[in-house]
mmCIF file of C-alpha atoms in Angstrom:
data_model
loop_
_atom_site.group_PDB
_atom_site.id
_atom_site.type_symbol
_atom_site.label_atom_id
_atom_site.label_comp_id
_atom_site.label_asym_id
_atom_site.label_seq_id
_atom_site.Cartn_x
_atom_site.Cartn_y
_atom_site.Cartn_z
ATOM 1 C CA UNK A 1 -38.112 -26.573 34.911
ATOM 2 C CA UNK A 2 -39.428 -30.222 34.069
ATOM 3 C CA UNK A 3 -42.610 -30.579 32.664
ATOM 4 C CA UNK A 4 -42.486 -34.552 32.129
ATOM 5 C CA UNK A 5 -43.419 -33.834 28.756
ATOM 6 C CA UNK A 6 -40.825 -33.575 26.480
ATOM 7 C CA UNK A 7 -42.361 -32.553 23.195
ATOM 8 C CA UNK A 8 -43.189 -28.867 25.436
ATOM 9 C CA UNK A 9 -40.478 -26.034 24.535
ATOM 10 C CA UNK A 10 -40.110 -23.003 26.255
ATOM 11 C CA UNK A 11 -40.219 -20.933 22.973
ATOM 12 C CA UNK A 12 -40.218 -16.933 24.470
ATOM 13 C CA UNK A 13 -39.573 -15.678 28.015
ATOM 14 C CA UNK A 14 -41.017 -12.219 27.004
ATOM 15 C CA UNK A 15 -40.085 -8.905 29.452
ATOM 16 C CA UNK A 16 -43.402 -6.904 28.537
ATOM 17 C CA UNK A 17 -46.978 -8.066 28.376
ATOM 18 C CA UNK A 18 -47.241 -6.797 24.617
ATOM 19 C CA UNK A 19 -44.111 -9.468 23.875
ATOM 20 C CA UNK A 20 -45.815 -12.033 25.789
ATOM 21 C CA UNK A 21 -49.399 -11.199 23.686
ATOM 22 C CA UNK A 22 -47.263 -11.442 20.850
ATOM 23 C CA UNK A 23 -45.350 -14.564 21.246
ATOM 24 C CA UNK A 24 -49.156 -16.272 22.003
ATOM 25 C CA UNK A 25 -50.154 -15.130 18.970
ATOM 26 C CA UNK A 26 -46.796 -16.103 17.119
ATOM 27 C CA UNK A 27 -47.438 -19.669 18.426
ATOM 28 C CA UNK A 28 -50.977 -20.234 18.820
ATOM 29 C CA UNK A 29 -50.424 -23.778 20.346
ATOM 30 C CA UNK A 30 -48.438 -22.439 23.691
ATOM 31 C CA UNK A 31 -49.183 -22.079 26.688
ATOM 32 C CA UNK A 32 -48.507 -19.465 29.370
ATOM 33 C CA UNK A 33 -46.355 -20.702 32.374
ATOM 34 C CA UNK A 34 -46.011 -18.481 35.109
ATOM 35 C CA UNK A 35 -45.747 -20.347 38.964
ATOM 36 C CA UNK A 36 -46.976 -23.713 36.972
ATOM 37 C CA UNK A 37 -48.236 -25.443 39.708
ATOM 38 C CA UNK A 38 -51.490 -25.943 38.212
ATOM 39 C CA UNK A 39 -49.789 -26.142 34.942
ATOM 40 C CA UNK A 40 -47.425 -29.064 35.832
ATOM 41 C CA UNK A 41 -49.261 -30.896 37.814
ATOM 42 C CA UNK A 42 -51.875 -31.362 34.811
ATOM 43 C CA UNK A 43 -48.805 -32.426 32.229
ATOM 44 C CA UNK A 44 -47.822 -34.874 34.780
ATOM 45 C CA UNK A 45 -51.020 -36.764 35.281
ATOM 46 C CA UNK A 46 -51.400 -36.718 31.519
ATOM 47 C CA UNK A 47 -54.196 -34.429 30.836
ATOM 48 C CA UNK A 48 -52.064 -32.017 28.970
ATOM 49 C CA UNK A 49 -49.521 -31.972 26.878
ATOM 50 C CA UNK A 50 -49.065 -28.445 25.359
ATOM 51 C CA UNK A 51 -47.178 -27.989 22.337
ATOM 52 C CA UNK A 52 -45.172 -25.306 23.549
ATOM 53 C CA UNK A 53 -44.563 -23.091 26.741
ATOM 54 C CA UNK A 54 -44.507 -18.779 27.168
ATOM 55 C CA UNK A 55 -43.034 -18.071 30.151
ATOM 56 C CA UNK A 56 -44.560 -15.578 32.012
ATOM 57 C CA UNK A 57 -41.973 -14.864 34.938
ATOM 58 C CA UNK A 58 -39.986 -11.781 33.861
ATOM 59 C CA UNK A 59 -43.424 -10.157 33.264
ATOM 60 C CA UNK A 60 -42.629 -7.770 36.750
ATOM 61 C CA UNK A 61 -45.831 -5.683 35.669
ATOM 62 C CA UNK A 62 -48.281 -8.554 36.363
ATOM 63 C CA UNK A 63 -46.394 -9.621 39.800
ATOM 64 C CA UNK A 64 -48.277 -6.460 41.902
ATOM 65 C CA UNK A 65 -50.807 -4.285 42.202
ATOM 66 C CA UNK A 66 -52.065 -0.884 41.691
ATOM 67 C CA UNK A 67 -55.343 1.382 42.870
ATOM 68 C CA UNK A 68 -57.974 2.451 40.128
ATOM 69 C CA UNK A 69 -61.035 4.213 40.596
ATOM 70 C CA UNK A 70 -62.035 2.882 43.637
ATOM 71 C CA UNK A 71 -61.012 -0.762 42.368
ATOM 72 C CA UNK A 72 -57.643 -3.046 42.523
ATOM 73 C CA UNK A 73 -56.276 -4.322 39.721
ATOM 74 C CA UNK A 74 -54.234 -6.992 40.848
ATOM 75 C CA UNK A 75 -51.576 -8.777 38.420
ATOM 76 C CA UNK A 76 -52.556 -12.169 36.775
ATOM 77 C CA UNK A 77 -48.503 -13.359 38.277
ATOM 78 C CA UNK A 78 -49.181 -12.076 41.997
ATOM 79 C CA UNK A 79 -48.558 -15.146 44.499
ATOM 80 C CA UNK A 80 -50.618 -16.722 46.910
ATOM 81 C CA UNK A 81 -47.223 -15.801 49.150
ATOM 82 C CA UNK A 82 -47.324 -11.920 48.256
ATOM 83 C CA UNK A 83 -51.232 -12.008 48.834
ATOM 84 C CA UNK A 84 -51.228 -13.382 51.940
ATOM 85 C CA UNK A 85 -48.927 -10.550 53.962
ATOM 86 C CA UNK A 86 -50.481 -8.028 56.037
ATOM 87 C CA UNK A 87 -50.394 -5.425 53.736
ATOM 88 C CA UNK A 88 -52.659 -7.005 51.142
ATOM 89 C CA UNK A 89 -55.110 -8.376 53.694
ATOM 90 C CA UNK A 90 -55.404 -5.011 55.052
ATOM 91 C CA UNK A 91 -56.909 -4.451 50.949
ATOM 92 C CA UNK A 92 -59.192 -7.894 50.545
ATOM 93 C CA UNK A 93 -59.205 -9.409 53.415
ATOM 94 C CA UNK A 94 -60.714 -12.757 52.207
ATOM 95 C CA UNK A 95 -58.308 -12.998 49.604
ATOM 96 C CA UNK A 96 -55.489 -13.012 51.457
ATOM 97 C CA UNK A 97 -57.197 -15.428 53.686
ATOM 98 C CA UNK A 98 -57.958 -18.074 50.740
ATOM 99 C CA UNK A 99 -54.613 -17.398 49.471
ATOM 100 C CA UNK A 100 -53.000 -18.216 52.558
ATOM 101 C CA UNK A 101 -54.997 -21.732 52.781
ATOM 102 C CA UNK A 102 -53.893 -22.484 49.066
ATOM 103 C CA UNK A 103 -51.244 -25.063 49.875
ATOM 104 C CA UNK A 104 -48.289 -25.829 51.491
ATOM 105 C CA UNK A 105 -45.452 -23.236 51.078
ATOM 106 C CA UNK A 106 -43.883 -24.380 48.079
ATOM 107 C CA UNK A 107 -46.974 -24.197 46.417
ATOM 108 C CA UNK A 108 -47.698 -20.693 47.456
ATOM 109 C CA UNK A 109 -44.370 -19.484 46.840
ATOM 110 C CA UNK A 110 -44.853 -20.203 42.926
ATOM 111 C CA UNK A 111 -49.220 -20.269 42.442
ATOM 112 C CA UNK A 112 -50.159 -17.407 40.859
ATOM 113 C CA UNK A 113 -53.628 -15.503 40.939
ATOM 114 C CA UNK A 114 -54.183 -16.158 37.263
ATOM 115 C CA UNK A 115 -52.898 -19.714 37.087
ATOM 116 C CA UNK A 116 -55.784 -20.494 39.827
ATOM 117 C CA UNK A 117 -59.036 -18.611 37.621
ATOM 118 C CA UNK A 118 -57.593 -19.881 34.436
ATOM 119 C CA UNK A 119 -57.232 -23.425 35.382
ATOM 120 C CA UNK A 120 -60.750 -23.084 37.271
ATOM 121 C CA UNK A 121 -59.702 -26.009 39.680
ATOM 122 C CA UNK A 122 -63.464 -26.806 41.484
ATOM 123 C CA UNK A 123 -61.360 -26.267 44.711
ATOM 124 C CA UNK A 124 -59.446 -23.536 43.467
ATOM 125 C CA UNK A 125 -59.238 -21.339 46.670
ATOM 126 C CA UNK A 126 -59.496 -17.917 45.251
ATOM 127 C CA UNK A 127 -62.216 -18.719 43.347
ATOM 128 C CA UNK A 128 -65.495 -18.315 45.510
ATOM 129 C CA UNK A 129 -63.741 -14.581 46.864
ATOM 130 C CA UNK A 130 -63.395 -13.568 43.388
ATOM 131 C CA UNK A 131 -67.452 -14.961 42.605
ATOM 132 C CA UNK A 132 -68.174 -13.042 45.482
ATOM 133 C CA UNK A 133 -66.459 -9.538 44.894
ATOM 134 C CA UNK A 134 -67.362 -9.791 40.985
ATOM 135 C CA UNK A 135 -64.224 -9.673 39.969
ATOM 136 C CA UNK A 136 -63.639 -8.545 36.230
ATOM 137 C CA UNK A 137 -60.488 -9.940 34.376
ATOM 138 C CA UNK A 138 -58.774 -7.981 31.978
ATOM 139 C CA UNK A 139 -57.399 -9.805 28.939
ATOM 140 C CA UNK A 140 -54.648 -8.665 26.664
ATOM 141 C CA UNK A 141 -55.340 -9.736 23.373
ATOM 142 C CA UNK A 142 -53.085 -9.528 20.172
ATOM 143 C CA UNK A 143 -53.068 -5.980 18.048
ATOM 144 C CA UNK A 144 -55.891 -4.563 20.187
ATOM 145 C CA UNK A 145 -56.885 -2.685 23.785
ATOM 146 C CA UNK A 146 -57.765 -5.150 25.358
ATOM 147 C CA UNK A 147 -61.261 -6.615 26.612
ATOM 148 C CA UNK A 148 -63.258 -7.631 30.283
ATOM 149 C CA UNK A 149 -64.537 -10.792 31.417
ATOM 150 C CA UNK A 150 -66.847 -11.299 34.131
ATOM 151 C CA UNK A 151 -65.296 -13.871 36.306
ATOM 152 C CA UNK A 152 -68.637 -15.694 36.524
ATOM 153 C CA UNK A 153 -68.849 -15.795 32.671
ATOM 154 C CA UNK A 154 -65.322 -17.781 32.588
ATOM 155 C CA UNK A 155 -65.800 -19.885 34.822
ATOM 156 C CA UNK A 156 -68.841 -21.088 34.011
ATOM 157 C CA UNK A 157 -67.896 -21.754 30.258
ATOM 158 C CA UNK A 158 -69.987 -18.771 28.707
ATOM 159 C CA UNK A 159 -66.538 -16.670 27.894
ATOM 160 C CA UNK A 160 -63.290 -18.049 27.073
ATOM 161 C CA UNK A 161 -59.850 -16.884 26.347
ATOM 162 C CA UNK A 162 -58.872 -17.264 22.403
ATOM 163 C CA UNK A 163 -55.933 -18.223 21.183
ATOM 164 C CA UNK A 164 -53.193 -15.835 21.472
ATOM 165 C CA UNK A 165 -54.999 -13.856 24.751
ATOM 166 C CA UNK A 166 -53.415 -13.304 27.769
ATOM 167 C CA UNK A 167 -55.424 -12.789 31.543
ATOM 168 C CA UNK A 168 -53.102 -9.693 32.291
ATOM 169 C CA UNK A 169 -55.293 -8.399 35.178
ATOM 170 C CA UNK A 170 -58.283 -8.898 37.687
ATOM 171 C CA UNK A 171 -60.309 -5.972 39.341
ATOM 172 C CA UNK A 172 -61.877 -6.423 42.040
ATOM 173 C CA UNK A 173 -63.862 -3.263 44.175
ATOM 174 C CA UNK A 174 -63.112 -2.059 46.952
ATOM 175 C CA UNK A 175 -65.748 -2.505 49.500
ATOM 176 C CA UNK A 176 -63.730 -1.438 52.660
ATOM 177 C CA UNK A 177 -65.941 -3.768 54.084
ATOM 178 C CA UNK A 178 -65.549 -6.939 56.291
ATOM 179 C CA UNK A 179 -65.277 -9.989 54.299
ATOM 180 C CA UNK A 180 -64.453 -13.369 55.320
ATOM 181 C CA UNK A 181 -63.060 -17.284 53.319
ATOM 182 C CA UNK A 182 -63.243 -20.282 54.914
ATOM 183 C CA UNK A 183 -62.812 -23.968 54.277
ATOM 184 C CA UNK A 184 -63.240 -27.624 55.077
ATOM 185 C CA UNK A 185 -60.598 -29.814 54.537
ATOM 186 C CA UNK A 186 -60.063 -33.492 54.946
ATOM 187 C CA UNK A 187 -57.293 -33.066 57.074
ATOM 188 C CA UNK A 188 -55.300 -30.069 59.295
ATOM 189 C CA UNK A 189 -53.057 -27.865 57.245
ATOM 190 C CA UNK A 190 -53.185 -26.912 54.135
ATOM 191 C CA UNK A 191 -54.706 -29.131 52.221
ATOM 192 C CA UNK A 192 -57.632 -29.277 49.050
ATOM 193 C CA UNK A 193 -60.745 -27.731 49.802
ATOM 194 C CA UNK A 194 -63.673 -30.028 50.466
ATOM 195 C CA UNK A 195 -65.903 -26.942 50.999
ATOM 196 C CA UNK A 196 -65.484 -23.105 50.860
ATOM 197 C CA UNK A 197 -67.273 -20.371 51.318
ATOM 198 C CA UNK A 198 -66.360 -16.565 50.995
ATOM 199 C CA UNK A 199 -68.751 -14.136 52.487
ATOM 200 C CA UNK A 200 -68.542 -10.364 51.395
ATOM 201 C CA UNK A 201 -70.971 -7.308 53.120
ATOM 202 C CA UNK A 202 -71.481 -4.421 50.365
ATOM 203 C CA UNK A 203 -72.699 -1.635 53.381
ATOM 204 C CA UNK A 204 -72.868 0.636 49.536
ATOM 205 C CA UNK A 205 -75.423 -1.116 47.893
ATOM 206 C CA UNK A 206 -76.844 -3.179 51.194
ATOM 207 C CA UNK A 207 -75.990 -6.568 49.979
ATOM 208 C CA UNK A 208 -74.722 -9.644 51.319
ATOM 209 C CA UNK A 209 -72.943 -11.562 48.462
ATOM 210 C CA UNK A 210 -71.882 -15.326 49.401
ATOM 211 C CA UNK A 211 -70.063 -17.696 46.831
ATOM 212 C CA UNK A 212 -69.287 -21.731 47.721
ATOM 213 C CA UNK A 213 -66.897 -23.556 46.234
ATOM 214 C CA UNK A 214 -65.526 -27.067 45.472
ATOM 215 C CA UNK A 215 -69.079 -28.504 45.564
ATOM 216 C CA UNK A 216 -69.898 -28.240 42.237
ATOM 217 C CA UNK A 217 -67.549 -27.319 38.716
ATOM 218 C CA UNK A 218 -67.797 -23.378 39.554
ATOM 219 C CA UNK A 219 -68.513 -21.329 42.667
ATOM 220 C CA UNK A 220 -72.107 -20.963 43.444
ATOM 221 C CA UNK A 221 -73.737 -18.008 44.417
ATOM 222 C CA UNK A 222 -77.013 -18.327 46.058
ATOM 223 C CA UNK A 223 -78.920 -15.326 45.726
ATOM 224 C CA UNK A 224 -82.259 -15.962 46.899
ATOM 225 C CA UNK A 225 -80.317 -16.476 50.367
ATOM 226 C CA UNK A 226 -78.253 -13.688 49.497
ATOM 227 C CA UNK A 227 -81.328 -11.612 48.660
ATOM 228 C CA UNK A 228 -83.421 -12.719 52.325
ATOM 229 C CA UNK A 229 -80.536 -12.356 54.713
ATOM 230 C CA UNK A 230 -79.511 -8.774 53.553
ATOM 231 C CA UNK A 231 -82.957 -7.720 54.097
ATOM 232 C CA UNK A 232 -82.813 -8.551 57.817
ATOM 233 C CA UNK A 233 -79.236 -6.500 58.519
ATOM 234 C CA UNK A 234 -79.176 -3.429 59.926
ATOM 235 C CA UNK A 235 -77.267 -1.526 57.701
ATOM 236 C CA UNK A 236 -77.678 1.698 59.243
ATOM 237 C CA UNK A 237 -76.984 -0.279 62.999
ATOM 238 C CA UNK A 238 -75.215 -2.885 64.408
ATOM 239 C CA UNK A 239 -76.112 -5.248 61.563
ATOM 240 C CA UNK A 240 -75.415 -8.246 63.798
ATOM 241 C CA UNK A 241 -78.015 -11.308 63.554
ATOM 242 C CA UNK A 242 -79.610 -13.074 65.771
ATOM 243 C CA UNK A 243 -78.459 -16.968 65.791
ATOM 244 C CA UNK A 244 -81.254 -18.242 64.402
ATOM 245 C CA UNK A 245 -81.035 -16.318 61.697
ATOM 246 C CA UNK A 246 -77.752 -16.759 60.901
ATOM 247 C CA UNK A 247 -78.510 -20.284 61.244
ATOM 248 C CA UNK A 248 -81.391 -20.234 58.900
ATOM 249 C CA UNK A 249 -78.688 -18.363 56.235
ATOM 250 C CA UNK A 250 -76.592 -21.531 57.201
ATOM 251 C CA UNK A 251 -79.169 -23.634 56.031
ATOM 252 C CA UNK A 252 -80.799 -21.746 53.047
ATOM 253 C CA UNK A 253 -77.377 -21.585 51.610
ATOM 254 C CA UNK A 254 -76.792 -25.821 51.992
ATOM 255 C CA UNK A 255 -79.847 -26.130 50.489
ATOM 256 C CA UNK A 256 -79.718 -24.008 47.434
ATOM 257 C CA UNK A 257 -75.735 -25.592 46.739
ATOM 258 C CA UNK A 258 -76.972 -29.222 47.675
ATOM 259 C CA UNK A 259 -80.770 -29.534 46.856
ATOM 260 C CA UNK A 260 -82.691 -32.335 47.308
ATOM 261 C CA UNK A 261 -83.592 -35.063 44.684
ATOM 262 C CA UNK A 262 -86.488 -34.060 42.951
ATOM 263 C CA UNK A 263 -89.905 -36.614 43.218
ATOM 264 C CA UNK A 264 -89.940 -38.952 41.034
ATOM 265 C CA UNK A 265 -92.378 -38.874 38.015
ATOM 266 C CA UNK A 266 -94.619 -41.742 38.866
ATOM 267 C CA UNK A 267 -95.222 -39.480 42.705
ATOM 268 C CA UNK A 268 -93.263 -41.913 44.689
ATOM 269 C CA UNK A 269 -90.747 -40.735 47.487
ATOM 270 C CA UNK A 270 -87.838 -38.829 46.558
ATOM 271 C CA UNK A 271 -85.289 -40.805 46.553
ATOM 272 C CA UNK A 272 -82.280 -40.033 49.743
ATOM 273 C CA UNK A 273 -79.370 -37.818 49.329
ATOM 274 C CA UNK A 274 -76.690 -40.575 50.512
ATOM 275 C CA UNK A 275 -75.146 -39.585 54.003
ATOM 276 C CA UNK A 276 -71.967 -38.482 52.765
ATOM 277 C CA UNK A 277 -74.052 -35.966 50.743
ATOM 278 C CA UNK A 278 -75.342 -34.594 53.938
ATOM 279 C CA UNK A 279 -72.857 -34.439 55.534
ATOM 280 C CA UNK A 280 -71.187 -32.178 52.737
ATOM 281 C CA UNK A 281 -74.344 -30.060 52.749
ATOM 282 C CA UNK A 282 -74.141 -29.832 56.949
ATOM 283 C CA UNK A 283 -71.126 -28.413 56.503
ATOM 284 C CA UNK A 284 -71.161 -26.010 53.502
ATOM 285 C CA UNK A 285 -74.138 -24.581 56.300
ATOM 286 C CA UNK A 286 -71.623 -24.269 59.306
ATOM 287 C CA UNK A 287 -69.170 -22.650 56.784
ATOM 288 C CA UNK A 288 -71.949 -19.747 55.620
ATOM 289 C CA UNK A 289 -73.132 -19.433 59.023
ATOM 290 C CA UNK A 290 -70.078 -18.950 60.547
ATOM 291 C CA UNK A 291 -68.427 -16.884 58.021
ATOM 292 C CA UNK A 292 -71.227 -14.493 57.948
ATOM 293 C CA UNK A 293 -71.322 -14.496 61.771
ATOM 294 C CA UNK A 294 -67.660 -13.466 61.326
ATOM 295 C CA UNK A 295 -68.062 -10.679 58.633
ATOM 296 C CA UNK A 296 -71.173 -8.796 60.810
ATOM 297 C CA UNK A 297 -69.057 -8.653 64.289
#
């Protein structure tokens, strides 16, 4: 494995998560390395140079997944790869479908769910699902049981992992619900994320829950849309919408992610959102609309 940066060491390859806690907190100033894409690809452009390197991939324990209380708790190593068989999607449907858009084979081969939250990539595929199934992720931390993160609290900078912690887990609930990711990209094929928008129905607690990503430095969830559209679905029906109003949802949601410029103080005309602005906001509206078209069929 080449990093590019040859002051990094690969000072443990631990078997168990308590020797991998425990080499962290041995050597404060490494850094876990499971799939590295993210990882590498940072050390190579410069923006990091870690001191040294845990390596995460004889940990077998975080590489699947298991069933609790009506929750999974998925493995910080799973793969985009392992995610996106049948199996899985049968479980979270709109995981497996952002994890199968992550990149080109290679990338999914070796990208692991917890590489993607921890290095919080604005276009980070996963991300928006996991905003909108609040996902919880369970962090091992040195001498002690462990503790929970809200995903939203991470990424948005409110909760952070210390020195010496470890993401060992994510749960998300399951809603055996429909659920649906999708994405704009600049080009066919897998490719970064210029848009993306996972849509999730919660039939249990009527609620439509919508996260968009790669606009802005975390997923955004907007809940006054969120709030307005699940009043109109027939949860004890059909729940299918009519076309204007899942065009309306389109729009509410491009709106609240992409506002316009507020007036300026002396009461002269806003000033314009410039086209390619728009045009970002037009389509972060087909993506909603269309993905919860898809998820009330």
């Amino acid at each position: 494995m080449s990093t590019h940066a040859p002051e990094a060491q690969l000072v443990a390859q631990p078997a168990t998560l308590d020797e991998a806690v425990a080499a962290l907190a041995d050597v404060p100033a490494a850094v876990p390395v499971a799939g590295g894409t993210d990882l590498m690809a940072s050390v190579n452009a410069g923006l990091l140079r870690p001191a040294a390197l845990v390596g995460l991939g004889r940990l077998t324990e975080l590489r699947g997944w298991a069933y609790q209380d009506g929750h999974a708790l998925l493995g910080a190593c799973l793969t985009h790869s392992r995610m996106s068989r049948p199996d899985f999607s049968a479980l979270i449907p709109a995981l497996a479908a952002a994890a199968r858009s992550a990149g080109p084979p290679q990338v999914r081969n070796a990208g692991t769910l917890g590489g993607n939250i921890i290095s919080a990539a604005p276009s980070g595929d996963t991300l928006p699902v996991l905003a909108a199934l609040e996902a919880t992720l369970l962090v091992a931390v040195p001498g002690g049981e462990g503790r929970q993160i809200p995903i939203s609290h991470l990424l948005a900078g409110r909760d952070r992992l210390n020195p010496g912690e470890l993401l060992a887990h994510v749960r998300v609930p399951l809603l055996h619900a429909p659920q649906t990711f999708l994405k704009a990209t600049s080009r066919t094929g897998p490719a970064r994320a210029l848009a993306s928008v996972a849509v999730v129905l919660d039939p249990l607690r009527r609620e439509v829950r919508c996260a968009v990503g790669a606009v802005a430095p975390m997923p955004l969830r907007p809940l006054d849309a969120e709030r307005w559209v699940a009043s109109l679905v027939d949860w004890d029906g059909q729940r299918g919408l009519a076309p204007e109003a899942l065009a309306a949802f389109g729009d509410y949601v491009g709106m609240a992610c992409i506002p316009d410029p507020r007036p300026g103080k002396d009461g002269g005309e806003p000033a314009q959102l410039p086209p390619a602005v728009l045009h970002l906001r037009r389509t972060v509206a087909a993506l909603a609309r269309r993905g919860l078209g898809r998820a009330l069929r």
